[in-house]
Short mmCIF file of C-alpha atoms in Angstrom, two decimals:
data_model
loop_
_atom_site.label_atom_id
_atom_site.label_comp_id
_atom_site.label_asym_id
_atom_site.label_seq_id
_atom_site.Cartn_x
_atom_site.Cartn_y
_atom_site.Cartn_z
CA MET A 1124 197.87 57.53 175.89
CA SER A 1125 198.25 58.50 179.53
CA HIS A 1126 200.26 56.37 181.90
CA PRO A 1127 199.31 56.07 185.57
CA SER A 1128 202.65 55.44 187.25
CA ALA A 1129 204.40 58.07 189.34
CA ALA A 1130 207.72 57.65 187.53
CA TRP A 1131 206.05 58.04 184.15
CA GLN A 1132 204.20 61.16 185.23
CA ALA A 1133 207.43 62.64 186.60
CA LEU A 1134 209.07 62.13 183.23
CA LEU A 1135 206.18 63.79 181.44
CA ALA A 1136 206.52 66.82 183.70
CA HIS A 1137 210.26 66.86 183.15
CA ARG A 1138 209.75 66.76 179.39
CA GLU A 1139 207.75 69.97 179.60
CA ALA A 1140 210.49 71.64 181.64
CA LEU A 1141 213.10 70.54 179.10
CA SER A 1142 211.06 71.28 175.97
CA THR A 1143 212.85 74.52 175.09
CA THR A 1144 216.33 73.18 175.82
CA ARG A 1145 218.43 72.31 172.78
CA ILE A 1146 221.10 69.62 172.80
CA ASP A 1147 223.85 72.02 171.67
CA GLY A 1148 222.74 74.36 174.45
CA LEU A 1149 223.40 71.59 176.95
CA PHE A 1150 226.99 71.44 175.70
CA ALA A 1151 227.30 75.21 176.01
CA SER A 1152 226.23 75.08 179.66
CA ASP A 1153 228.40 72.09 180.62
CA PRO A 1154 231.93 71.80 179.21
CA ARG A 1155 232.24 68.33 180.79
CA ARG A 1156 229.07 67.00 179.14
CA GLY A 1157 230.89 64.71 176.68
CA PRO A 1158 232.80 62.65 179.29
CA ALA A 1159 229.91 62.78 181.77
CA PHE A 1160 227.50 61.15 179.31
CA THR A 1161 229.90 58.57 177.88
CA PHE A 1162 229.78 55.07 179.34
CA ARG A 1163 232.11 52.09 178.83
CA CYS A 1164 231.06 48.50 178.39
CA GLY A 1165 232.84 45.45 176.97
CA GLY A 1166 235.55 47.63 175.44
CA LEU A 1167 232.99 49.83 173.68
CA ALA A 1168 232.29 53.51 174.32
CA LEU A 1169 228.63 54.56 174.41
CA ASP A 1170 228.34 58.32 173.88
CA LEU A 1171 224.91 59.61 174.92
CA SER A 1172 226.02 63.25 175.12
CA LYS A 1173 224.10 64.21 171.96
CA GLN A 1174 220.80 62.96 173.36
CA GLN A 1175 218.30 65.58 174.48
CA LEU A 1176 218.58 64.69 178.14
CA THR A 1177 220.25 65.84 181.33
CA ALA A 1178 221.50 64.22 184.50
CA GLU A 1179 218.01 64.81 185.91
CA THR A 1180 216.50 63.00 182.91
CA LEU A 1181 218.68 59.98 183.59
CA ARG A 1182 217.78 60.08 187.27
CA LEU A 1183 214.09 60.00 186.43
CA LEU A 1184 214.56 57.28 183.82
CA LEU A 1185 216.45 55.17 186.34
CA ALA A 1186 213.53 55.67 188.74
CA LEU A 1187 211.25 54.33 186.01
CA ALA A 1188 213.53 51.30 185.58
CA ALA A 1189 213.42 50.71 189.33
CA GLU A 1190 209.64 51.07 189.35
CA ARG A 1191 209.35 48.48 186.56
CA GLU A 1192 211.75 46.17 188.45
CA VAL A 1193 214.24 45.90 185.60
CA ALA A 1194 216.95 44.58 187.93
CA GLY A 1195 214.78 41.67 189.01
CA ALA A 1196 213.76 40.91 185.44
CA ARG A 1197 217.45 40.94 184.45
CA GLU A 1198 218.29 38.33 187.08
CA ARG A 1199 215.39 36.17 185.97
CA LEU A 1200 216.74 36.35 182.41
CA PHE A 1201 220.21 35.18 183.41
CA SER A 1202 219.10 32.59 185.96
CA GLY A 1203 216.96 30.49 183.63
CA ALA A 1204 213.56 31.57 184.89
CA VAL A 1205 210.56 31.49 182.55
CA VAL A 1206 210.77 34.95 180.98
CA ASN A 1207 209.10 33.93 177.71
CA VAL A 1208 205.74 33.63 179.42
CA THR A 1209 203.58 33.02 176.35
CA GLU A 1210 205.68 30.00 175.36
CA ASN A 1211 206.44 29.00 178.96
CA ARG A 1212 210.22 28.78 178.71
CA PRO A 1213 213.42 30.64 179.56
CA ALA A 1214 215.39 32.75 177.12
CA LEU A 1215 218.92 31.65 177.95
CA HIS A 1216 220.98 32.77 174.97
CA THR A 1217 223.31 34.47 177.46
CA ALA A 1218 224.31 31.04 178.81
CA LEU A 1219 225.65 30.09 175.38
CA ARG A 1220 228.51 32.61 175.64
CA GLY A 1221 229.50 32.21 179.28
CA GLU A 1222 230.90 29.63 181.64
CA GLU A 1223 228.41 29.96 184.47
CA HIS A 1224 226.36 27.02 185.68
CA VAL A 1225 222.70 27.78 184.95
CA HIS A 1226 219.84 25.39 185.63
CA VAL A 1227 216.65 24.90 183.66
CA GLY A 1228 214.52 22.92 186.04
CA ALA A 1229 216.91 20.44 187.63
CA SER A 1230 219.31 20.35 184.67
CA ASP A 1231 222.59 22.24 184.49
CA VAL A 1232 222.77 23.49 180.90
CA LEU A 1233 226.52 24.20 180.85
CA PRO A 1234 227.79 20.66 180.11
CA GLU A 1235 225.62 20.42 176.99
CA ILE A 1236 226.68 23.89 175.86
CA GLU A 1237 230.35 22.99 176.28
CA ARG A 1238 229.83 19.69 174.48
CA CYS A 1239 228.31 21.53 171.50
CA ARG A 1240 231.15 24.06 171.46
CA GLU A 1241 233.69 21.25 171.40
CA ARG A 1242 231.88 19.54 168.53
CA MET A 1243 231.79 22.84 166.64
CA ARG A 1244 235.52 23.26 167.25
CA THR A 1245 236.21 19.75 165.93
CA LEU A 1246 234.15 20.27 162.78
CA ALA A 1247 235.51 23.73 162.00
CA THR A 1248 239.09 22.61 162.47
CA ALA A 1249 238.59 19.49 160.38
CA VAL A 1250 237.05 21.42 157.48
CA ARG A 1251 239.52 24.29 157.60
CA GLU A 1252 242.54 21.96 157.81
CA GLY A 1253 241.28 19.54 155.17
CA ALA A 1254 240.66 16.53 157.41
CA TRP A 1255 236.91 16.64 156.63
CA ARG A 1256 236.54 16.30 152.89
CA GLY A 1257 233.80 15.75 150.37
CA ALA A 1258 232.46 12.35 149.41
CA THR A 1259 235.14 11.88 146.72
CA GLY A 1260 237.99 13.27 148.83
CA GLU A 1261 237.98 16.86 147.61
CA ALA A 1262 238.79 19.63 150.07
CA LEU A 1263 235.74 21.66 151.05
CA THR A 1264 236.42 25.20 149.84
CA HIS A 1265 232.89 26.61 150.07
CA VAL A 1266 230.13 26.62 152.67
CA LEU A 1267 226.51 27.24 151.70
CA ALA A 1268 224.56 28.34 154.79
CA ILE A 1269 220.78 27.90 154.47
CA GLY A 1270 218.43 29.60 156.90
CA ILE A 1271 216.18 32.60 157.29
CA GLY A 1272 215.49 35.17 160.00
CA GLY A 1273 217.64 34.56 163.05
CA SER A 1274 219.18 31.48 161.46
CA TYR A 1275 220.62 33.72 158.76
CA LEU A 1276 220.92 37.35 159.82
CA GLY A 1277 223.34 36.85 162.71
CA PRO A 1278 225.84 34.56 160.96
CA LYS A 1279 225.69 36.73 157.84
CA LEU A 1280 226.46 39.88 159.85
CA VAL A 1281 229.49 38.32 161.54
CA VAL A 1282 230.90 36.58 158.48
CA GLU A 1283 230.60 39.71 156.34
CA ALA A 1284 232.21 41.82 159.05
CA LEU A 1285 235.15 39.57 159.85
CA ALA A 1286 235.77 36.98 157.09
CA PRO A 1287 238.02 39.26 154.99
CA THR A 1288 240.54 39.20 157.85
CA HIS A 1289 240.31 35.44 158.58
CA PRO A 1290 241.15 33.20 155.61
CA GLY A 1291 238.90 30.17 155.47
CA PRO A 1292 236.24 28.52 153.32
CA ALA A 1293 234.14 31.00 151.37
CA VAL A 1294 230.69 31.21 152.97
CA GLN A 1295 227.56 32.08 151.00
CA PHE A 1296 224.09 32.47 152.44
CA LEU A 1297 220.77 31.32 151.02
CA ALA A 1298 217.62 32.63 152.70
CA ASN A 1299 214.93 33.82 150.27
CA VAL A 1300 212.50 31.27 148.85
CA ASP A 1301 212.63 33.22 145.56
CA PRO A 1302 214.09 30.54 143.22
CA THR A 1303 216.57 33.02 141.79
CA ALA A 1304 218.20 33.19 145.22
CA ALA A 1305 219.05 29.49 145.01
CA ASP A 1306 220.04 29.82 141.35
CA ASP A 1307 222.48 32.58 142.21
CA ALA A 1308 223.84 30.88 145.33
CA LEU A 1309 224.55 27.62 143.50
CA ALA A 1310 226.04 29.24 140.40
CA GLY A 1311 229.73 28.46 140.29
CA LEU A 1312 229.70 26.08 143.25
CA ASP A 1313 231.13 22.59 142.90
CA PRO A 1314 229.10 19.96 144.77
CA ALA A 1315 232.26 18.02 145.54
CA ARG A 1316 233.80 21.04 147.30
CA THR A 1317 230.72 22.44 149.06
CA LEU A 1318 229.59 21.89 152.64
CA VAL A 1319 225.94 22.77 153.31
CA VAL A 1320 224.81 23.98 156.74
CA VAL A 1321 221.03 23.99 157.24
CA ALA A 1322 220.02 26.11 160.24
CA SER A 1323 216.44 26.02 161.46
CA LYS A 1324 215.20 25.83 165.02
CA THR A 1325 212.17 23.76 164.07
CA PHE A 1326 213.54 22.28 160.83
CA THR A 1327 210.11 22.97 159.39
CA THR A 1328 210.47 26.62 158.31
CA GLN A 1329 208.99 26.63 154.83
CA GLU A 1330 211.52 28.82 153.03
CA THR A 1331 214.48 27.03 154.60
CA MET A 1332 213.20 23.55 153.84
CA VAL A 1333 212.31 24.42 150.23
CA ASN A 1334 215.84 25.67 149.72
CA ALA A 1335 217.39 22.73 151.61
CA ARG A 1336 215.55 20.21 149.42
CA ARG A 1337 216.57 22.11 146.30
CA VAL A 1338 220.24 22.09 147.37
CA ARG A 1339 220.08 18.41 148.34
CA GLN A 1340 218.78 17.61 144.86
CA TRP A 1341 221.59 19.70 143.35
CA MET A 1342 224.18 17.95 145.50
CA LEU A 1343 223.01 14.44 144.61
CA ALA A 1344 222.78 15.32 140.93
CA GLY A 1345 226.41 16.39 141.08
CA TYR A 1346 227.37 12.92 142.27
CA GLU A 1347 225.19 10.93 139.86
CA LYS A 1348 228.17 9.61 137.91
CA SER A 1349 230.14 8.62 141.02
CA ALA A 1350 227.96 5.61 141.94
CA LEU A 1351 228.17 6.70 145.57
CA PRO A 1352 225.03 5.99 147.62
CA PRO A 1353 223.06 9.16 148.43
CA ASP A 1354 223.42 8.59 152.18
CA SER A 1355 227.21 8.75 151.99
CA VAL A 1356 227.06 11.96 149.94
CA ILE A 1357 224.73 13.65 152.41
CA ALA A 1358 226.89 12.45 155.32
CA ARG A 1359 229.93 14.26 153.92
CA HIS A 1360 228.20 17.42 152.68
CA PHE A 1361 225.26 18.29 154.98
CA ILE A 1362 225.27 19.63 158.54
CA ALA A 1363 222.22 20.69 160.58
CA ALA A 1364 221.88 23.22 163.41
CA THR A 1365 218.47 22.73 164.99
CA ALA A 1366 216.40 22.14 168.09
CA ASN A 1367 214.48 19.41 166.21
CA THR A 1368 216.99 16.59 165.75
CA ARG A 1369 214.32 14.12 164.63
CA ALA A 1370 213.26 16.33 161.71
CA ALA A 1371 216.89 16.73 160.64
CA GLY A 1372 217.22 12.96 160.66
CA ASP A 1373 214.05 12.56 158.63
CA PHE A 1374 215.58 14.95 156.08
CA GLY A 1375 218.48 12.53 155.75
CA ILE A 1376 221.19 14.21 157.80
CA PRO A 1377 222.89 11.62 160.04
CA GLU A 1378 222.83 12.15 163.78
CA ALA A 1379 226.58 12.70 163.89
CA ASN A 1380 226.10 15.75 161.64
CA VAL A 1381 223.35 17.33 163.72
CA PHE A 1382 224.36 20.09 166.13
CA PRO A 1383 221.38 20.57 168.44
CA PHE A 1384 220.47 23.56 170.56
CA ALA A 1385 217.76 23.90 173.20
CA ASP A 1386 214.28 25.29 172.65
CA TRP A 1387 215.12 28.11 175.09
CA VAL A 1388 217.32 29.62 172.39
CA GLY A 1389 215.18 32.10 170.45
CA GLY A 1390 215.77 32.27 166.71
CA ARG A 1391 216.89 35.90 166.69
CA TYR A 1392 219.19 35.17 169.64
CA SER A 1393 220.66 31.98 168.15
CA VAL A 1394 223.90 33.25 166.58
CA TRP A 1395 225.67 32.21 169.81
CA SER A 1396 224.58 28.59 169.37
CA SER A 1397 225.38 26.02 166.69
CA VAL A 1398 223.56 28.37 164.31
CA GLY A 1399 226.93 30.17 164.41
CA LEU A 1400 228.64 27.24 162.64
CA PRO A 1401 229.16 29.29 159.43
CA ILE A 1402 231.11 31.76 161.57
CA ALA A 1403 233.32 29.04 163.03
CA LEU A 1404 233.88 27.57 159.57
CA ALA A 1405 234.70 30.92 157.97
CA LEU A 1406 236.78 32.43 160.77
CA GLY A 1407 237.92 29.47 162.85
CA MET A 1408 236.60 28.45 166.25
CA PRO A 1409 239.04 30.70 168.18
CA ALA A 1410 237.53 33.75 166.49
CA PHE A 1411 234.00 32.51 167.20
CA GLU A 1412 234.95 32.07 170.85
CA ARG A 1413 236.30 35.62 170.95
CA PHE A 1414 232.93 36.72 169.57
CA LEU A 1415 231.26 34.85 172.44
CA ALA A 1416 233.70 36.34 174.95
CA GLY A 1417 232.97 39.89 173.82
CA ALA A 1418 229.27 39.33 174.39
CA HIS A 1419 229.91 37.63 177.72
CA ALA A 1420 231.90 40.66 178.90
CA VAL A 1421 228.85 42.84 178.24
CA ASP A 1422 226.64 40.32 180.06
CA LEU A 1423 228.82 40.53 183.15
CA GLU A 1424 228.84 44.32 183.11
CA PHE A 1425 225.09 44.49 182.51
CA ARG A 1426 224.54 42.35 185.60
CA SER A 1427 227.06 44.01 187.92
CA THR A 1428 227.61 47.67 187.00
CA PRO A 1429 225.66 50.18 189.11
CA ALA A 1430 222.59 51.51 187.34
CA GLU A 1431 223.88 55.05 186.94
CA ARG A 1432 226.88 53.76 184.92
CA ASN A 1433 225.29 50.68 183.35
CA ALA A 1434 225.70 51.19 179.59
CA PRO A 1435 223.11 48.67 178.31
CA LEU A 1436 220.54 49.97 180.79
CA LEU A 1437 221.20 53.63 179.94
CA PHE A 1438 221.21 52.86 176.21
CA ALA A 1439 217.74 51.36 176.58
CA LEU A 1440 216.45 54.20 178.71
CA ALA A 1441 217.64 56.82 176.21
CA GLY A 1442 215.54 54.98 173.62
CA ILE A 1443 212.53 55.00 175.97
CA TRP A 1444 212.96 58.75 176.44
CA ASN A 1445 213.03 59.33 172.68
CA ARG A 1446 210.12 57.04 171.84
CA ASN A 1447 207.73 57.71 174.69
CA PHE A 1448 208.50 61.21 175.87
CA LEU A 1449 209.94 62.98 172.82
CA ASP A 1450 207.44 61.14 170.55
CA ILE A 1451 210.06 60.00 168.03
CA PRO A 1452 208.59 57.20 165.87
CA VAL A 1453 211.62 56.32 163.71
CA HIS A 1454 215.09 55.15 164.65
CA VAL A 1455 218.00 54.98 162.21
CA VAL A 1456 221.18 52.92 162.58
CA LEU A 1457 224.20 54.16 160.64
CA PRO A 1458 227.26 51.91 160.78
CA TYR A 1459 230.20 53.88 159.43
CA ALA A 1460 231.84 50.63 158.36
CA GLN A 1461 231.04 48.95 155.07
CA ARG A 1462 231.67 45.52 156.59
CA LEU A 1463 228.79 46.20 158.99
CA ALA A 1464 226.36 46.72 156.11
CA SER A 1465 224.12 43.95 157.49
CA LEU A 1466 223.87 45.47 160.99
CA PRO A 1467 220.67 47.48 160.32
CA GLY A 1468 218.94 44.39 158.89
CA TYR A 1469 220.04 42.32 161.88
CA LEU A 1470 218.73 44.97 164.28
CA GLN A 1471 215.44 45.25 162.42
CA GLN A 1472 214.65 41.69 163.40
CA LEU A 1473 216.14 41.97 166.89
CA GLU A 1474 214.23 45.12 167.77
CA MET A 1475 211.01 45.02 165.74
CA GLU A 1476 210.32 41.28 166.05
CA SER A 1477 211.05 41.43 169.77
CA ASN A 1478 209.24 44.62 170.76
CA GLY A 1479 207.04 45.50 167.79
CA LYS A 1480 203.92 44.56 169.73
CA ARG A 1481 200.71 46.21 170.86
CA VAL A 1482 199.88 43.70 173.61
CA ALA A 1483 201.65 43.37 176.94
CA ALA A 1484 202.83 40.07 178.36
CA ASP A 1485 199.63 39.75 180.40
CA GLY A 1486 197.47 40.15 177.28
CA SER A 1487 196.37 43.72 177.97
CA PRO A 1488 196.98 46.56 175.46
CA VAL A 1489 200.35 48.25 175.93
CA ALA A 1490 199.96 51.57 177.69
CA SER A 1491 202.30 53.54 175.42
CA PRO A 1492 203.88 53.34 171.96
CA SER A 1493 206.43 50.53 171.74
CA CYS A 1494 209.29 49.83 169.33
CA PRO A 1495 209.99 52.55 166.74
CA ALA A 1496 210.42 51.71 163.08
CA LEU A 1497 214.08 51.01 162.34
CA PHE A 1498 216.15 51.25 159.19
CA GLY A 1499 219.68 52.13 158.21
CA GLU A 1500 222.51 52.03 155.72
CA PRO A 1501 226.29 52.17 155.99
CA GLY A 1502 227.88 55.61 156.05
CA THR A 1503 228.62 57.35 153.79
CA LEU A 1504 226.10 55.70 151.45
CA GLY A 1505 223.11 56.89 153.43
CA GLN A 1506 224.32 60.48 153.19
CA HIS A 1507 223.58 60.34 149.47
CA ALA A 1508 220.20 58.68 150.00
CA PHE A 1509 218.07 59.56 153.04
CA HIS A 1510 220.12 62.02 155.08
CA GLN A 1511 218.17 64.81 153.40
CA TRP A 1512 215.14 63.47 155.27
CA LEU A 1513 217.13 63.15 158.51
CA HIS A 1514 218.19 66.79 158.45
CA GLN A 1515 215.16 68.53 156.92
CA GLY A 1516 212.25 66.10 157.04
CA THR A 1517 209.08 66.86 158.94
CA ASP A 1518 209.31 63.78 161.20
CA SER A 1519 211.43 63.53 164.31
CA VAL A 1520 214.12 60.88 164.19
CA SER A 1521 216.76 59.41 166.49
CA VAL A 1522 220.02 57.96 165.22
CA ASP A 1523 222.73 55.52 166.28
CA PHE A 1524 226.16 56.06 164.75
CA VAL A 1525 228.41 52.98 164.95
CA VAL A 1526 232.04 53.85 164.27
CA VAL A 1527 235.33 51.95 164.41
CA ALA A 1528 238.40 53.74 165.71
CA LYS A 1529 241.08 51.55 164.12
CA PRO A 1530 241.32 51.64 160.30
CA MET A 1531 239.58 48.67 158.73
CA GLY A 1532 241.41 48.71 155.39
CA SER A 1533 244.72 49.62 153.84
CA ASP A 1534 244.01 53.33 153.30
CA THR A 1535 244.27 55.22 156.59
CA GLU A 1536 243.52 58.54 154.90
CA ALA A 1537 240.19 57.21 153.61
CA HIS A 1538 239.41 55.92 157.11
CA ARG A 1539 240.04 59.38 158.57
CA LEU A 1540 237.64 60.81 155.99
CA LEU A 1541 235.04 58.20 156.99
CA LEU A 1542 235.38 59.17 160.66
CA ALA A 1543 235.16 62.86 159.76
CA HIS A 1544 231.85 62.24 158.00
CA ALA A 1545 230.45 60.29 160.98
CA ALA A 1546 231.41 63.05 163.41
CA ALA A 1547 230.09 65.73 161.06
CA GLN A 1548 226.72 64.06 160.59
CA SER A 1549 226.16 63.66 164.33
CA GLU A 1550 227.12 67.30 164.90
CA ALA A 1551 224.89 68.53 162.06
CA LEU A 1552 221.89 66.61 163.39
CA MET A 1553 222.45 68.26 166.76
CA THR A 1554 223.25 71.85 165.80
CA GLY A 1555 221.40 72.29 162.50
CA ARG A 1556 221.75 75.74 160.94
CA ILE A 1557 219.65 78.82 160.31
CA THR A 1558 220.41 81.00 157.29
CA ASP A 1559 218.68 83.71 155.29
CA ASN A 1560 217.60 80.98 152.84
CA PRO A 1561 214.90 78.63 154.23
CA HIS A 1562 215.81 75.96 151.68
CA ARG A 1563 219.18 75.61 153.39
CA ASP A 1564 217.89 75.63 156.96
CA CYS A 1565 218.15 72.51 159.13
CA PRO A 1566 216.34 72.53 162.48
CA GLY A 1567 218.87 70.37 164.31
CA ASN A 1568 218.17 69.21 167.86
CA ARG A 1569 217.84 65.66 166.56
CA PRO A 1570 219.22 63.20 169.10
CA SER A 1571 221.92 60.65 168.36
CA THR A 1572 224.04 58.10 170.14
CA THR A 1573 227.52 57.18 168.97
CA ILE A 1574 228.95 53.73 169.73
CA VAL A 1575 232.71 53.48 169.27
CA LEU A 1576 234.34 50.11 168.65
CA PRO A 1577 238.12 50.16 169.22
CA ALA A 1578 238.52 47.83 166.23
CA LEU A 1579 236.27 45.73 164.04
CA ASP A 1580 237.25 42.41 165.56
CA ALA A 1581 235.38 39.41 166.91
CA ALA A 1582 235.29 40.53 170.55
CA SER A 1583 234.10 44.05 169.76
CA LEU A 1584 231.41 42.75 167.42
CA GLY A 1585 230.19 40.30 170.06
CA ALA A 1586 230.04 43.14 172.56
CA LEU A 1587 228.09 45.33 170.13
CA VAL A 1588 225.46 42.67 169.44
CA ALA A 1589 225.04 41.90 173.14
CA LEU A 1590 224.71 45.62 173.92
CA TYR A 1591 221.76 45.84 171.53
CA GLU A 1592 220.24 42.60 172.87
CA HIS A 1593 220.17 43.95 176.41
CA LYS A 1594 218.80 47.28 175.20
CA VAL A 1595 215.88 45.40 173.62
CA PHE A 1596 215.32 43.34 176.77
CA VAL A 1597 215.21 46.37 179.08
CA GLN A 1598 212.85 48.22 176.78
CA GLY A 1599 210.56 45.21 176.68
CA VAL A 1600 210.46 45.17 180.47
CA ILE A 1601 209.65 48.90 180.58
CA TRP A 1602 206.82 48.45 178.07
CA GLY A 1603 205.58 45.27 179.76
CA ILE A 1604 206.18 43.30 176.56
CA ASN A 1605 207.38 39.72 176.16
CA SER A 1606 210.39 40.28 173.90
CA PHE A 1607 210.82 36.58 173.14
CA ASP A 1608 207.78 35.51 171.11
CA GLN A 1609 206.71 36.53 167.59
CA TYR A 1610 203.14 35.47 167.01
CA GLY A 1611 202.60 38.38 164.67
CA VAL A 1612 204.58 36.67 161.93
CA GLU A 1613 202.22 33.69 161.81
CA LEU A 1614 199.13 35.22 160.21
CA GLY A 1615 200.70 35.82 156.82
CA LYS A 1616 202.16 32.31 156.81
CA GLU A 1617 198.75 30.81 157.53
CA ILE A 1618 197.12 32.76 154.70
CA ALA A 1619 199.94 31.82 152.32
CA GLY A 1620 199.18 28.17 153.02
CA LYS A 1621 195.64 28.74 151.72
CA ILE A 1622 196.74 30.72 148.67
CA GLU A 1623 199.41 28.37 147.39
CA PRO A 1624 196.96 25.64 146.27
CA ALA A 1625 195.06 28.25 144.26
CA LEU A 1626 198.25 29.18 142.42
CA ARG A 1627 198.56 25.52 141.43
CA GLY A 1628 195.02 25.62 140.04
CA ASP A 1629 193.36 23.81 142.92
CA ALA A 1630 190.07 24.94 144.44
CA ALA A 1631 190.59 27.26 147.38
CA SER A 1632 188.51 29.59 149.51
CA LEU A 1633 190.06 33.02 149.06
CA HIS A 1634 189.30 36.57 150.09
CA PRO A 1635 187.88 38.49 147.09
CA ALA A 1636 190.80 40.92 147.17
CA THR A 1637 193.27 38.03 147.03
CA ARG A 1638 191.37 36.31 144.21
CA HIS A 1639 191.51 39.59 142.27
CA LEU A 1640 195.25 39.85 142.86
CA LEU A 1641 195.86 36.29 141.69
CA GLY A 1642 194.01 37.16 138.52
CA LEU A 1643 196.54 39.92 137.90
CA LEU A 1644 199.38 37.47 138.40
CA GLN A 1645 198.20 34.99 135.78
#
């Protein structure tokens, strides 16, 4: 589709001028390209040097950002303005990790944020030190975190990445409504030693509430012989993180055990809120606060660094260049760190739920392709799975490599090998090779970004997540999309509500294709 703006047209013309330029050729013509296209933010290094762009490309992309008034949109995001226009509310997840006074209407949100942090600190310390115990006085050695989507993906990512280095209660996650997920999560757990954290913004999400009721039944059954009243059992073993405190109370969780957050916290941006309780329980509140601080450092730099050196902004614009001007429909995230195995899944929701839309914020069709499809796998596992497609497939692809400089385990030699593979894959995607055997040829010229974390610690991980959040926000502004709603997920849920009675044998009005499918399932 054509785009009318002057900045967009200038980029299209520039694309034609750059069409015969290869990325490795750009290195050949500029020995300083690596440092010139590497940007620092929150302790991270963002290396854009293996993108198919030049200083002129960045200048034109920055002109596009100025034309779309990204700077103004950024300030509205941080100041508490209504940026989620379809739901008429702010998106103030950034306030959860800072210390700035931000107002929503006439209310300063910081005191409530600090009050919740202090309550989280008290709970995490009490559980980790044994002051908070189960209903019969047993120490709580396990945490079962129930949620789905943003109430699950963020805490799971952080706990998996950092828990091995922070002794604490063992945290397991339960998300899928598939009954085997609950069977497997509960296997081996002792009700007397398990704390359950139910995270749901609305406290009505079907999968979460089915699992929460199942676990409540399991918990009470474990105490049947104790003669303890159910209320006292729930009071010692169930915690809620929610924006709907009344629904949590109706479920049976006492008010003292409910950790509320505001409705301006989007689900996929909620890891910074009380939804992060599993992180505080697993790692300790000081580590969770370092996670917040790493993200806050990126927030400050995103707001204050000049555009030409602003890493989150340039990261987003490189993605715009790939998607809209190089026509790349697929993006791959490759964390070369096994403990970041959940990063691609987390980013699938962050990016595709936020910007996977065909309608702009004003209701008109978007004028250009929006969010690319995203998938990924930890290196080096992906090399033995889909890297064949990356190097020789017929589709264009862009890649993010996420690497950690400091060894993450006890074997430094293995870590050096891991880094060698990451560097080799990014070079191979760029250079390719031409031989006298076409089966061995790789076209190369496939763009990649490398993000370097100095270490896999709480602050660096917080910075990494915030970097991606701001990338998504900027791209939404460029595309004219509201990145903070997700109406597209509702249709399937509505249809499922009509199908479920039919599976129970009740009369239901079904599409003929669905009735046929149900016949196959019986």
